[in-house]
Coordinates of C-alpha atoms in Angstrom, one line a residue:
Chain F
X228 CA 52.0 235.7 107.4
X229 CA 54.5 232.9 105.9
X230 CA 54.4 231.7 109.1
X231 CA 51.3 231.6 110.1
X232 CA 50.4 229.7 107.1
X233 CA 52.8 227.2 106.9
X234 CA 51.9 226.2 111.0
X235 CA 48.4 225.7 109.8
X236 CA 49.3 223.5 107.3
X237 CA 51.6 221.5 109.3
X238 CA 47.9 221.2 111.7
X239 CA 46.0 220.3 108.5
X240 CA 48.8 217.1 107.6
X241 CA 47.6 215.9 111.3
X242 CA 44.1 216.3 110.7
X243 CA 44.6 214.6 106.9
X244 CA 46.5 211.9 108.6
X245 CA 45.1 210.8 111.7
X246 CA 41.9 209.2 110.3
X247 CA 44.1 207.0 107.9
X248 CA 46.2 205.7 110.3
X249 CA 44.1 205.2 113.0
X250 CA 42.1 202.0 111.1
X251 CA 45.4 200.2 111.3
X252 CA 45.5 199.5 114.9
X253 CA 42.0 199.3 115.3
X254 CA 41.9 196.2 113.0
X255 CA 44.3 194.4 115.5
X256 CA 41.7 195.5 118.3
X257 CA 40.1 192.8 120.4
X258 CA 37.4 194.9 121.5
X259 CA 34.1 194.1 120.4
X260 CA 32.5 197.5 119.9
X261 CA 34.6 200.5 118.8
X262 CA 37.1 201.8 121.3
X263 CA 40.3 203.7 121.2
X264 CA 43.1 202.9 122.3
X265 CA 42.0 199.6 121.5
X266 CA 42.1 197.3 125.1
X267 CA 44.1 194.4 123.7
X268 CA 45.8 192.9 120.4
X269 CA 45.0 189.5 118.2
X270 CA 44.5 188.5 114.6
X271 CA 41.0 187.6 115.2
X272 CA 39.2 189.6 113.0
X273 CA 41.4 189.3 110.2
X274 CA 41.1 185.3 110.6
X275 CA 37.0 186.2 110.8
X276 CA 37.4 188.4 107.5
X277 CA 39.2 185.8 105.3
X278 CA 37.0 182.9 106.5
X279 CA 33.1 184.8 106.4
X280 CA 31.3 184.2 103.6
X281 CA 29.0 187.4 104.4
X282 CA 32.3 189.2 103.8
X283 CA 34.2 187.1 101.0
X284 CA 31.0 187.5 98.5
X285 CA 30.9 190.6 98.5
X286 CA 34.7 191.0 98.2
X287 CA 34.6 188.6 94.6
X288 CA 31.2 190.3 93.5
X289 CA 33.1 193.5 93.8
X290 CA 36.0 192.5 91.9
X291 CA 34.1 191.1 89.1
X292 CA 31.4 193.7 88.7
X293 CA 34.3 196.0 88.3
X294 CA 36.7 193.8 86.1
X295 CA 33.5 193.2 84.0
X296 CA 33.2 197.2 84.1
X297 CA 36.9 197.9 82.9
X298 CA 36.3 195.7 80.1
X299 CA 33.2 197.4 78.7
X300 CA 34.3 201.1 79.5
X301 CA 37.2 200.3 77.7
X302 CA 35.6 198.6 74.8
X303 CA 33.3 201.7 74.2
X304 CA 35.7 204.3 75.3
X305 CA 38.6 203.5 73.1
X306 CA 37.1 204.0 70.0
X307 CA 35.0 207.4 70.7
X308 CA 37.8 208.9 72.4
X309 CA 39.7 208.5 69.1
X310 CA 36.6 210.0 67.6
X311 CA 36.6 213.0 69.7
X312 CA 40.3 214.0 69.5
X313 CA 41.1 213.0 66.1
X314 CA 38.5 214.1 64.2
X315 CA 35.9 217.3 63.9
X316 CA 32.1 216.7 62.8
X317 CA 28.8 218.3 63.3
X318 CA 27.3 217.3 67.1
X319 CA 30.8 216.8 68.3
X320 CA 30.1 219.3 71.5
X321 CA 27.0 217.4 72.5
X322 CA 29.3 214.6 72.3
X323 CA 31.9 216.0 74.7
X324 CA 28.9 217.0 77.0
X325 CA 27.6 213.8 77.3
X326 CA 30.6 211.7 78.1
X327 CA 31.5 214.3 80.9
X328 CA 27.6 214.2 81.9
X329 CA 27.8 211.7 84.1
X330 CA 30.5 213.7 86.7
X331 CA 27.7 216.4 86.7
X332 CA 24.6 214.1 88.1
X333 CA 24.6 213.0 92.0
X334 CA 24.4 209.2 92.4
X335 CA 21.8 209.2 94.3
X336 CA 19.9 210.3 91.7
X337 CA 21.1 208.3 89.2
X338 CA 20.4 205.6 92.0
X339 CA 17.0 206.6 91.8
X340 CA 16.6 206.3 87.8
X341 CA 18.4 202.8 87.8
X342 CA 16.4 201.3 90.9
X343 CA 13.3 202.4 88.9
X344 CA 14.1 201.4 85.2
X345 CA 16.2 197.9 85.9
X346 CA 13.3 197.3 88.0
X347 CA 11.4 197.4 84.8
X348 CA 13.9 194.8 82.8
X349 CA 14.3 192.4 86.1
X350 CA 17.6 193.2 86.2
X351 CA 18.0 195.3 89.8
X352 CA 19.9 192.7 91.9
X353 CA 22.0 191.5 89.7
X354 CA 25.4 191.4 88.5
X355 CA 24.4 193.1 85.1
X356 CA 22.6 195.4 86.3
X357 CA 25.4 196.8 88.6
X358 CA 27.8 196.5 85.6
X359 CA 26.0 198.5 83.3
X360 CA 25.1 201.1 85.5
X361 CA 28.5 201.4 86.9
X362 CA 30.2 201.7 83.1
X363 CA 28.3 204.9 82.7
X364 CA 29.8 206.2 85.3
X365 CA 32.9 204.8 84.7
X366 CA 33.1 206.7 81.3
X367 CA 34.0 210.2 81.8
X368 CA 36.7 209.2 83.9
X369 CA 38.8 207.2 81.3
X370 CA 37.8 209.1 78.7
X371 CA 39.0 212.2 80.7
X372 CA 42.5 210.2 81.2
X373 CA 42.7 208.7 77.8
X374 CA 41.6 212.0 75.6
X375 CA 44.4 213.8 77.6
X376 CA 46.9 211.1 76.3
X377 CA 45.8 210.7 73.3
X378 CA 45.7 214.9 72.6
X379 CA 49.5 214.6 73.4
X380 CA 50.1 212.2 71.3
X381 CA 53.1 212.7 68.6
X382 CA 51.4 211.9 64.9
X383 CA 54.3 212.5 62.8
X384 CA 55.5 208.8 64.3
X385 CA 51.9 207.2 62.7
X386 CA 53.0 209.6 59.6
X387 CA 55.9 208.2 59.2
X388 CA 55.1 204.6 59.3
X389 CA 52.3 204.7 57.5
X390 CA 54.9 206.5 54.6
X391 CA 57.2 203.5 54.8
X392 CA 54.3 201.8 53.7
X393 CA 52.8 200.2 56.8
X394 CA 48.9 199.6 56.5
X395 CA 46.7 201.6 58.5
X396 CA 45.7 198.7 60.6
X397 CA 49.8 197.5 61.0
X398 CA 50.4 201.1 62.0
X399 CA 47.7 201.4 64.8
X400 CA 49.0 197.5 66.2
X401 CA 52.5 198.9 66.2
X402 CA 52.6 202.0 67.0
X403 CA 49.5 204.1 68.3
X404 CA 48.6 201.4 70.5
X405 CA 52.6 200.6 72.2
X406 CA 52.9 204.4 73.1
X407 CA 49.6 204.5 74.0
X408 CA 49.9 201.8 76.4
X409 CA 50.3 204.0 79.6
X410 CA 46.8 205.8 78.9
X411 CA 45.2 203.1 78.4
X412 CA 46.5 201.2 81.5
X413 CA 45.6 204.0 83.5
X414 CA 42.4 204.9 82.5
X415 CA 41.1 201.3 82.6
X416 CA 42.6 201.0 86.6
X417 CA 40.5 204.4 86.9
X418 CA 37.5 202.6 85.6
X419 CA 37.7 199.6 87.6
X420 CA 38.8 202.0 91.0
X421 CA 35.5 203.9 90.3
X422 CA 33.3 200.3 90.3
X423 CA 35.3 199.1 93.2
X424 CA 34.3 202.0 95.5
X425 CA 30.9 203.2 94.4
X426 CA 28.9 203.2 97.2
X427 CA 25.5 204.5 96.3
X428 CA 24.4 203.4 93.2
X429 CA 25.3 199.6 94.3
X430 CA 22.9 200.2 98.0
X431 CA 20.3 200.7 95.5
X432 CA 20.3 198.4 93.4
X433 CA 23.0 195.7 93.6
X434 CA 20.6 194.0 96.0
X435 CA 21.4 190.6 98.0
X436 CA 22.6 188.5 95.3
X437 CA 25.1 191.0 93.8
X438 CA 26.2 192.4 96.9
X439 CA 29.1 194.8 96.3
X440 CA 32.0 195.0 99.0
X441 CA 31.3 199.0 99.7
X442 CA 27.3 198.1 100.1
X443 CA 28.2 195.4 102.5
X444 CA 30.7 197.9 104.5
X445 CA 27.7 200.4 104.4
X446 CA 25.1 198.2 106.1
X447 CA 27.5 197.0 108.8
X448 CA 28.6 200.4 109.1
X449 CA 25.2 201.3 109.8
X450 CA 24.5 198.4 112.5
X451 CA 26.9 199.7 114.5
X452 CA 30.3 199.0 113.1
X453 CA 31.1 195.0 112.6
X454 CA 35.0 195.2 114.5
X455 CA 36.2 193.7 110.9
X456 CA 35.2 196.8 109.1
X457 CA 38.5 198.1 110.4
X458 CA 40.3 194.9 108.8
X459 CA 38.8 195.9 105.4
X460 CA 39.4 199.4 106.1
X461 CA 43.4 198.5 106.5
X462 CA 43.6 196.0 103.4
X463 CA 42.1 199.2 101.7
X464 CA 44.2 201.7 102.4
X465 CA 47.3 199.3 102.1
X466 CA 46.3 198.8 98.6
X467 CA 45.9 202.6 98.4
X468 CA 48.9 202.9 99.9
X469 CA 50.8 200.5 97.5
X470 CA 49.2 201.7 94.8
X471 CA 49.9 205.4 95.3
X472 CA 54.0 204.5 95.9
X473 CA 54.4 202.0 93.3
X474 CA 54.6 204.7 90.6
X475 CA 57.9 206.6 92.7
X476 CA 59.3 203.6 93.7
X477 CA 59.7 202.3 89.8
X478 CA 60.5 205.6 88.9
X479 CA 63.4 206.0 91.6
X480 CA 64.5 202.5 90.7
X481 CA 64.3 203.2 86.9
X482 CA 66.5 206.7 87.6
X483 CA 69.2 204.9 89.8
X484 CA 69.3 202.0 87.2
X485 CA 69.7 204.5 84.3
X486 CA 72.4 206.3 86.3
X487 CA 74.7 203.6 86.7
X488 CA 74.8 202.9 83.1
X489 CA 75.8 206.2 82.5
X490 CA 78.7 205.5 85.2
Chain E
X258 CA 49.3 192.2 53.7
X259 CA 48.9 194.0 50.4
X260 CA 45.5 193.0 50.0
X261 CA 44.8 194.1 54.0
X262 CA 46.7 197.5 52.8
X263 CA 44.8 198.4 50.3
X264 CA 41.3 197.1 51.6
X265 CA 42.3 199.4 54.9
X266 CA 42.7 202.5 52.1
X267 CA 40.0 201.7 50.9
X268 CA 37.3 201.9 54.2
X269 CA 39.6 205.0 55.1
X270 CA 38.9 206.8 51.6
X271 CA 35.2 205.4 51.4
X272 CA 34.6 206.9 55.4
X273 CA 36.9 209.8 55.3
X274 CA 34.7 211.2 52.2
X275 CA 31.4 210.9 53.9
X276 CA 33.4 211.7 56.9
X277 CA 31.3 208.5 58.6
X278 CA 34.4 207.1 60.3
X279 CA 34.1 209.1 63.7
X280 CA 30.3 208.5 63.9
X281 CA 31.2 204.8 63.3
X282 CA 33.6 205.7 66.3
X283 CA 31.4 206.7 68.6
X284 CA 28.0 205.0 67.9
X285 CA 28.7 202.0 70.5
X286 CA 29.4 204.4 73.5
X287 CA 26.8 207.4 72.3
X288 CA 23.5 204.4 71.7
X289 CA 25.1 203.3 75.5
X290 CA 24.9 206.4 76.9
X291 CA 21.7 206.7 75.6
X292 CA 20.2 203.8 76.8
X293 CA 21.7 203.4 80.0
X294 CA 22.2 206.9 81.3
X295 CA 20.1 209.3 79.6
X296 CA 16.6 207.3 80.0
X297 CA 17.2 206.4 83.4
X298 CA 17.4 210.0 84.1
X299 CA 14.8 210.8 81.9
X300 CA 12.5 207.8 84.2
X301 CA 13.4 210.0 87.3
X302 CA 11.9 213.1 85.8
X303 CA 8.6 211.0 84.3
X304 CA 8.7 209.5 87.7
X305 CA 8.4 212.9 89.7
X306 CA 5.3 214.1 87.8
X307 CA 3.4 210.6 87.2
X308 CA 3.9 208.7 90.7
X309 CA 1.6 208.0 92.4
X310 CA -0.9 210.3 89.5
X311 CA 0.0 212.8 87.0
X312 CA 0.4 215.6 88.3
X313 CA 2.6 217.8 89.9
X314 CA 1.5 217.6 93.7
X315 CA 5.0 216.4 94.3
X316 CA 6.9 219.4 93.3
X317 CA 4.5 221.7 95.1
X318 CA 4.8 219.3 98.1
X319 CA 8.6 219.7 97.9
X320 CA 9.0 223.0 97.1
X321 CA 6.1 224.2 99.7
X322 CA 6.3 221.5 102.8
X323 CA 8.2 222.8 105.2
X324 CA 10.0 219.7 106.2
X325 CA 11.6 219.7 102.8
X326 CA 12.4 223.5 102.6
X327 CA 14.4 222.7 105.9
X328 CA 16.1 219.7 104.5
X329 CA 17.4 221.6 101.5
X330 CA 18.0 224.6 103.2
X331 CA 19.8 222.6 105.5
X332 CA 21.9 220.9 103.2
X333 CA 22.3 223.2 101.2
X334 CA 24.2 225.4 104.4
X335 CA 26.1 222.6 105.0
X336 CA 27.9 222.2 101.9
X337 CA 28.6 225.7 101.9
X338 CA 29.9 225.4 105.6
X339 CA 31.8 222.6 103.9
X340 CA 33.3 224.6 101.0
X341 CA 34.6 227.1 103.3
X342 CA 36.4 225.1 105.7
X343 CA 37.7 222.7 103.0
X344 CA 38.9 226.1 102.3
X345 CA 40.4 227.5 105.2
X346 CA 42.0 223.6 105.5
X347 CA 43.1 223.1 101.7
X348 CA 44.9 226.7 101.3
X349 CA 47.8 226.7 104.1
X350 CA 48.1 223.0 103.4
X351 CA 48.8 223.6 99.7
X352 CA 50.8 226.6 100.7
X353 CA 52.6 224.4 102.5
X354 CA 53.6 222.3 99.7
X355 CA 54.2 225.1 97.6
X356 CA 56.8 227.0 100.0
X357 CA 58.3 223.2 101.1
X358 CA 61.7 221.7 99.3
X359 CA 60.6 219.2 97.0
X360 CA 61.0 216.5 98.9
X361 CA 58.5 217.9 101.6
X362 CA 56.2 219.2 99.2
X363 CA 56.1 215.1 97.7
X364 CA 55.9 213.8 101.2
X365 CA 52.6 215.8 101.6
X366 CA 51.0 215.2 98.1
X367 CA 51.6 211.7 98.6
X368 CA 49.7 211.8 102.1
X369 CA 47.1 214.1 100.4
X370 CA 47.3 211.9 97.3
X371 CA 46.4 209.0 99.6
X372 CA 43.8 210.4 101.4
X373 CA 42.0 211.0 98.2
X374 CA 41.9 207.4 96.6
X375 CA 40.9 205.9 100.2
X376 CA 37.3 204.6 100.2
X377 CA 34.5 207.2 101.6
X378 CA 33.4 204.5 103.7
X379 CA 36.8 203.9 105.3
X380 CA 37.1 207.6 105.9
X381 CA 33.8 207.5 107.1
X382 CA 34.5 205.0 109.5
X383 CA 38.0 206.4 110.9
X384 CA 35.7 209.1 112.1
X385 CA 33.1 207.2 113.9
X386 CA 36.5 205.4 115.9
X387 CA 37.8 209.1 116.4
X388 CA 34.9 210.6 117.3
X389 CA 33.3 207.8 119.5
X390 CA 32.1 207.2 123.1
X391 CA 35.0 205.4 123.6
X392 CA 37.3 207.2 121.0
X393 CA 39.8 209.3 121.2
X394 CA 38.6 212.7 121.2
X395 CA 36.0 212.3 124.4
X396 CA 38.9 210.4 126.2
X397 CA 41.3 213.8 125.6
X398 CA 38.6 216.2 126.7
X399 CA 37.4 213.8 129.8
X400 CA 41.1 213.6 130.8
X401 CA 41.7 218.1 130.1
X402 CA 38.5 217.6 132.9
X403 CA 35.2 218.0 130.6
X404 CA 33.1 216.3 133.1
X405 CA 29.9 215.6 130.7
X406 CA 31.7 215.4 127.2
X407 CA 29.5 216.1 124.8
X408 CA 27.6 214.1 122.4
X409 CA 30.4 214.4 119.3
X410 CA 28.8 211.1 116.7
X411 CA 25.6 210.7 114.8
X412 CA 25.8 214.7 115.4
X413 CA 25.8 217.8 112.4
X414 CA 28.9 218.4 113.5
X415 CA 30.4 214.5 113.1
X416 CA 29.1 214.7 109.4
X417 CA 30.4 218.0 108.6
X418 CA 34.1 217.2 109.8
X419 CA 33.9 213.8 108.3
X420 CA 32.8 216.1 104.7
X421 CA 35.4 218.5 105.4
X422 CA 38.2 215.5 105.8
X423 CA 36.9 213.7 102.9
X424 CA 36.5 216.9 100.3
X425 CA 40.0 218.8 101.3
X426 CA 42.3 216.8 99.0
X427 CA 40.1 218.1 96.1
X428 CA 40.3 221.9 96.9
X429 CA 44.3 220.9 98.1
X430 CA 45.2 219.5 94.7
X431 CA 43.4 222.6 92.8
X432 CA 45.1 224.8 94.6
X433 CA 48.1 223.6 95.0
X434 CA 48.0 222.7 91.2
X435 CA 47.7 226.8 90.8
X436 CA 50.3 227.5 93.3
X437 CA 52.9 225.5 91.6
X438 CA 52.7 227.6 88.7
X439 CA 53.2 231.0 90.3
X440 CA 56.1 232.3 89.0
X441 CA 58.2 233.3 92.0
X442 CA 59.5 236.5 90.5
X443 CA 56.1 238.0 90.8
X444 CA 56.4 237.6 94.3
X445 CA 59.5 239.2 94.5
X446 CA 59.2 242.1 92.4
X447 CA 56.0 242.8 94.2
X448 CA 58.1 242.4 97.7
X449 CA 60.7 245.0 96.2
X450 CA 57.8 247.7 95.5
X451 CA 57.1 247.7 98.8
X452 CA 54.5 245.0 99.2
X453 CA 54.8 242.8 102.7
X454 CA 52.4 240.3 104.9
X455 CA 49.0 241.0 104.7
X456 CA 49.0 243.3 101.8
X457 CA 51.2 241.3 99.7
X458 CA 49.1 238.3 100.3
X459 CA 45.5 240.0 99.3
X460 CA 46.7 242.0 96.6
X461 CA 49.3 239.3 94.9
X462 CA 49.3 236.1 96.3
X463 CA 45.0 235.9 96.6
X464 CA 44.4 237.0 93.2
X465 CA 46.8 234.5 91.6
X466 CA 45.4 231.6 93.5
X467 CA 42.0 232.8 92.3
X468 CA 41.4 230.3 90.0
X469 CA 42.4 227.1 92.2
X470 CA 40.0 228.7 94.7
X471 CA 37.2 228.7 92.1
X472 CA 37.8 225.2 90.7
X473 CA 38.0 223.7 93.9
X474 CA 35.0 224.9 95.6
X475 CA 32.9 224.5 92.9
X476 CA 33.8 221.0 93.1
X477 CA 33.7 220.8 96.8
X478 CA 30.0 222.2 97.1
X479 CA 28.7 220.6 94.3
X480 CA 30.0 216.4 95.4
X481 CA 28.7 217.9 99.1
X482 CA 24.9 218.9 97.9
X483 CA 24.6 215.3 96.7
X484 CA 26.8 213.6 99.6
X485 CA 25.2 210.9 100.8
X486 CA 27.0 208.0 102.8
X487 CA 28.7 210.5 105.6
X488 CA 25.7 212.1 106.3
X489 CA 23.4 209.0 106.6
X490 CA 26.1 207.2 108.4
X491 CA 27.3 209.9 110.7
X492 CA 25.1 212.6 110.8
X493 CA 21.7 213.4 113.0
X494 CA 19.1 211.6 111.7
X495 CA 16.9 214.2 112.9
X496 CA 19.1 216.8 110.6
X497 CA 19.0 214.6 107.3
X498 CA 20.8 215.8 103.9
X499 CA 18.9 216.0 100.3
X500 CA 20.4 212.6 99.5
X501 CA 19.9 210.6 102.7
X502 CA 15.9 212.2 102.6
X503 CA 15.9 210.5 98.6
X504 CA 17.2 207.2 99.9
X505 CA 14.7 207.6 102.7
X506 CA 11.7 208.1 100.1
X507 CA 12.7 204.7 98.2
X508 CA 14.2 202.2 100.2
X509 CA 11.9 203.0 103.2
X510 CA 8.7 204.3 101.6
X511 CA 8.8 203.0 98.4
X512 CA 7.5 206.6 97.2
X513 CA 9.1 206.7 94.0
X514 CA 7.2 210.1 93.2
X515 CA 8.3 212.1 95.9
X516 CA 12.3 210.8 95.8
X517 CA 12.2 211.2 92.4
X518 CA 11.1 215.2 92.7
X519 CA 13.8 215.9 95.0
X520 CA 16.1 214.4 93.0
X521 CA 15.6 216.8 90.2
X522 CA 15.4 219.6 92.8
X523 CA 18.9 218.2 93.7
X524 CA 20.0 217.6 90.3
X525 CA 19.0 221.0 88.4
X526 CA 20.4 223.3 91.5
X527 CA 23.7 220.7 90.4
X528 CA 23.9 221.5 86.8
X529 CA 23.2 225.6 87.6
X530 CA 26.3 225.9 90.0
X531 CA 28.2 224.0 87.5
X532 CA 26.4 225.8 83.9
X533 CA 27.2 229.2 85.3
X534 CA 30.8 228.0 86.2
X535 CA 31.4 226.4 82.6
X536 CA 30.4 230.2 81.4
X537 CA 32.8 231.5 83.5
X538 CA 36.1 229.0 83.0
X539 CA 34.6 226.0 81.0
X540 CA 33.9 222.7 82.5
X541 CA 36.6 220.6 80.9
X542 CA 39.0 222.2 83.5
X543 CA 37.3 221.5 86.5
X544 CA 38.0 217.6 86.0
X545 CA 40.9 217.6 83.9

């Protein structure tokens, strides 16, 4: 049985695997339409990603509509999240239901609702519009991360500085927010990960002018696979890749480092 | 700083008696939330019973047309075909990571780890390469000497695989997330009453892994009934899913009525899978 298990596992690692690492050489393919193993090698359509336009908009619209996301989720999640751990009042479950709400509703139909009412303000196609509808949905996520910081969080340190006679405001600047710090970093790169690959919300509405990176990698998907998808694809999952070994690598680095100067 | 002390006593004592301070706290993001979430969901359920008239031909259309029936019955197959193989993929791979030496067991949460935070679309794409006329998977079964390979893209099948690929690090991690917790003594004390293979496994290992299972699927089948970029880019168009058919009724049609009624369809069978879970374990755990 042990056996048997752990051989179909090492089968699912191949079948997890294969699709990531097969983008890589396809986006030093020559060939003009998808084939595998790819006929020849050049750079080509890496030099024809990082000098398209049709490809470099959408790249900055991405990264703003999501920086511009971070900065709002953050801006409204912060202080309700401290709201919902710290304290207890009446409506508080309702609350808790309807930051979590948006994990629980398909995009598509949110995609519906936005395409509809933004329609109504002028503001489908546009920047804004994307921003505000990708903040809802960036919500639950870092309030998820930052509530589970903040739920650990150690008060008898706020206590104390507050008894030395620290104000309120000196306490929260010096100490809440320092050890904080990781949950906060984390759940605003959550937020701005969540903008940055939402797909179906942005077909809808992010329209020409705010075109979205993942809406422009959808339409070319769909006419038959543009050859620099695959480039895209690989900068993706390097940064993926990077992103996901950082964390061990510091760690390892951190561990050796603090080992020495015990030695 | 005095003067900033006790003026910051002073809003704490003044909110803390009325107890206004969280509401104060949470009236930017709850007005939001308001504004930009719940009306736009509350549009799409106006929409379904007032476009193109008031009524509610649309729902009866939906729930009565057998073109829809299909679709949902159809999709709603699919995700469960999904669930299960996510399962029969997800369990020996977290088993895997559970019986490995730590350093294995990292190795394989990093790839699954990976996996995970890549793009749908890029996943999506890797399998329209694989999957090809000219990929690799016709060219192994042309060369083992399938003479007319089959048609493998733009098929039920390409969309379900590509699902299946892109929804197993969710059931992996809840499982595996169980698994590391299983106290190993268990196990063994079971082993030393007698218990071996098959019988240990369903009577000991299955029931503690219960609750991975449960998290994982419910999470699996409910992102799966409202999938929509695999299935539109690498499914039959002739075999649409509930979300492609919604994209369908506005991008293409413009009939805001009809998408938006299948849209509640989509969304109230949603929230039922995932009330009667919260009954059952609560909701917070299912994302936490």
């Amino acid at each position: 049985m042990n056996r048997f298990l752990r051989w179909l596992g090492i089968a699912v690692v191949i079948f997890i695997a294969a699709p990531l690492v097969i983008v890589v050489p396809m986006s030093f393919s020559n060939a003009r339409s998808l084939q595998f193993p790819p006929p020849g090698y050049w750079l080509g359509y890496y030099q024809a990603y990082f000098t398209d336009w049709s490809w470099l908009r959408p790249t900055w619209n991405s990264i703003l509509i999501a920086t511009a996301t971070t900065v709002l989720t953050m801006a409204l999640v912060v202080p309700a999240t401290f709201a919902l751990v710290r304290h207890r009042f009446r409506g508080k479950g309702i609350a808790d239901v309807m930051m979590l709400m948006p994990l629980a509703v398909p995009h598509i139909v949110m995609a519906v609702g936005y395409y509809s009412y933004f329609g109504a303000f002028g503001i489908v196609h546009t920047h804004l519009g994307v921003v505000l509808a990708h903040t809802c949905l960036s919500v639950p996520i870092a309030f998820l991360v930052l509530s589970a910081n903040l739920k650990g969080f150690d008060r008898t340190l706020e206590r104390a500085a507050l008894s030395l006679g620290a104000s309120p405001a000196r306490t929260f600047i010096h100490i809440t927010l320092p050890i904080l710090r990781p949950g906060l970093i984390i759940s605003a790169l959550f937020a701005f990960i969540q903008s940055f690959d939402e797909t179906v919300v942005a077909i809808f509405i992010s329209g020409r002018d705010a075109e979205t990176l993942p809406r422009k990698m959808f339409d070319s998907i769909r006419q038959e696979a543009d050859p620099v998808i695959a480039v895209i694809s690989t900068l993706l999952f390097a940064a993926v890749i990077v992103g996901v070994t950082a964390p061990l690598v510091v760690a390892r680095i951190r561990s050796r480092r603090s080992r020495l100067a015990a030695a | 700083m005095y003067k900033g002390y006790a003026m910051g006593n002073g809003i704490a004592k003044l909110t803390e008696r009325k107890n206004l301070w969280p509401w104060l706290l949470l009236a930017p993001l709850a007005i939001y939330m308001a504004v930009f979430f719940l009306v736009p969901l509350i549009d799409v359920a106006i929409m379904s019973v007032t476009e193109p008239r008031p009524t509610l031909a649309n729902y009866q259309r939906v729930l009565t047309g057998s073109l829809y029936l299909r679709v949902f019955l159809n999709t709603f197959m699919t995700a469960i075909m999904v669930t299960f193989a996510c399962l029969l993929v997800g369990y020996p791979l977290a088993y895997l990571m559970a019986s490995s030496k730590p350093r294995t067991a990292t190795l394989i949460l990093l790839l699954v780890t990976m996996s995970f935070w890549t793009s749908f679309l890029v996943r999506t794409y890797a399998w329209m390469v694989l999957l090809g006329t000219n990929g690799p998977i016709i060219w192994l079964l042309q060369s083992l000497g399938v003479q007319q390979p089959p048609q493998l893209l733009f098929t039920r099948f390409s969309s379900t695989l590509a699902m299946v690929h892109i929804l197993a690090p969710y059931m992996v991690m809840n499982i595996y997330s169980v698994m590391r917790k299983i106290d190993p003594v268990l196990i063994r004390s079971a082993e030393s009453l007698g218990a071996k293979g098959l019988a240990l496994f369903r009577h000991v290992y299955l029931p503690l892994t219960a609750p991975g299972i449960a998290n994982g699927s419910v999470l699996v089948l409910v992102i799966c009934l409202g999938f929509y970029v695999t299935p539109v880019l690498l499914g039959s168009p002739r075999e649409q899913m509930v979300a492609g058919l919604i994209g369908n009724q506005i991008d293409e049609f413009l009939a805001f009525g009809m998408g938006s009624a299948m849209a509640m369809v989509l969304l109230v069978v949603t929230l039922v899978i995932l009330t009667i879970y919260h009954r059952r374990f609560g909701l917070d755990k299912l994302w936490g």
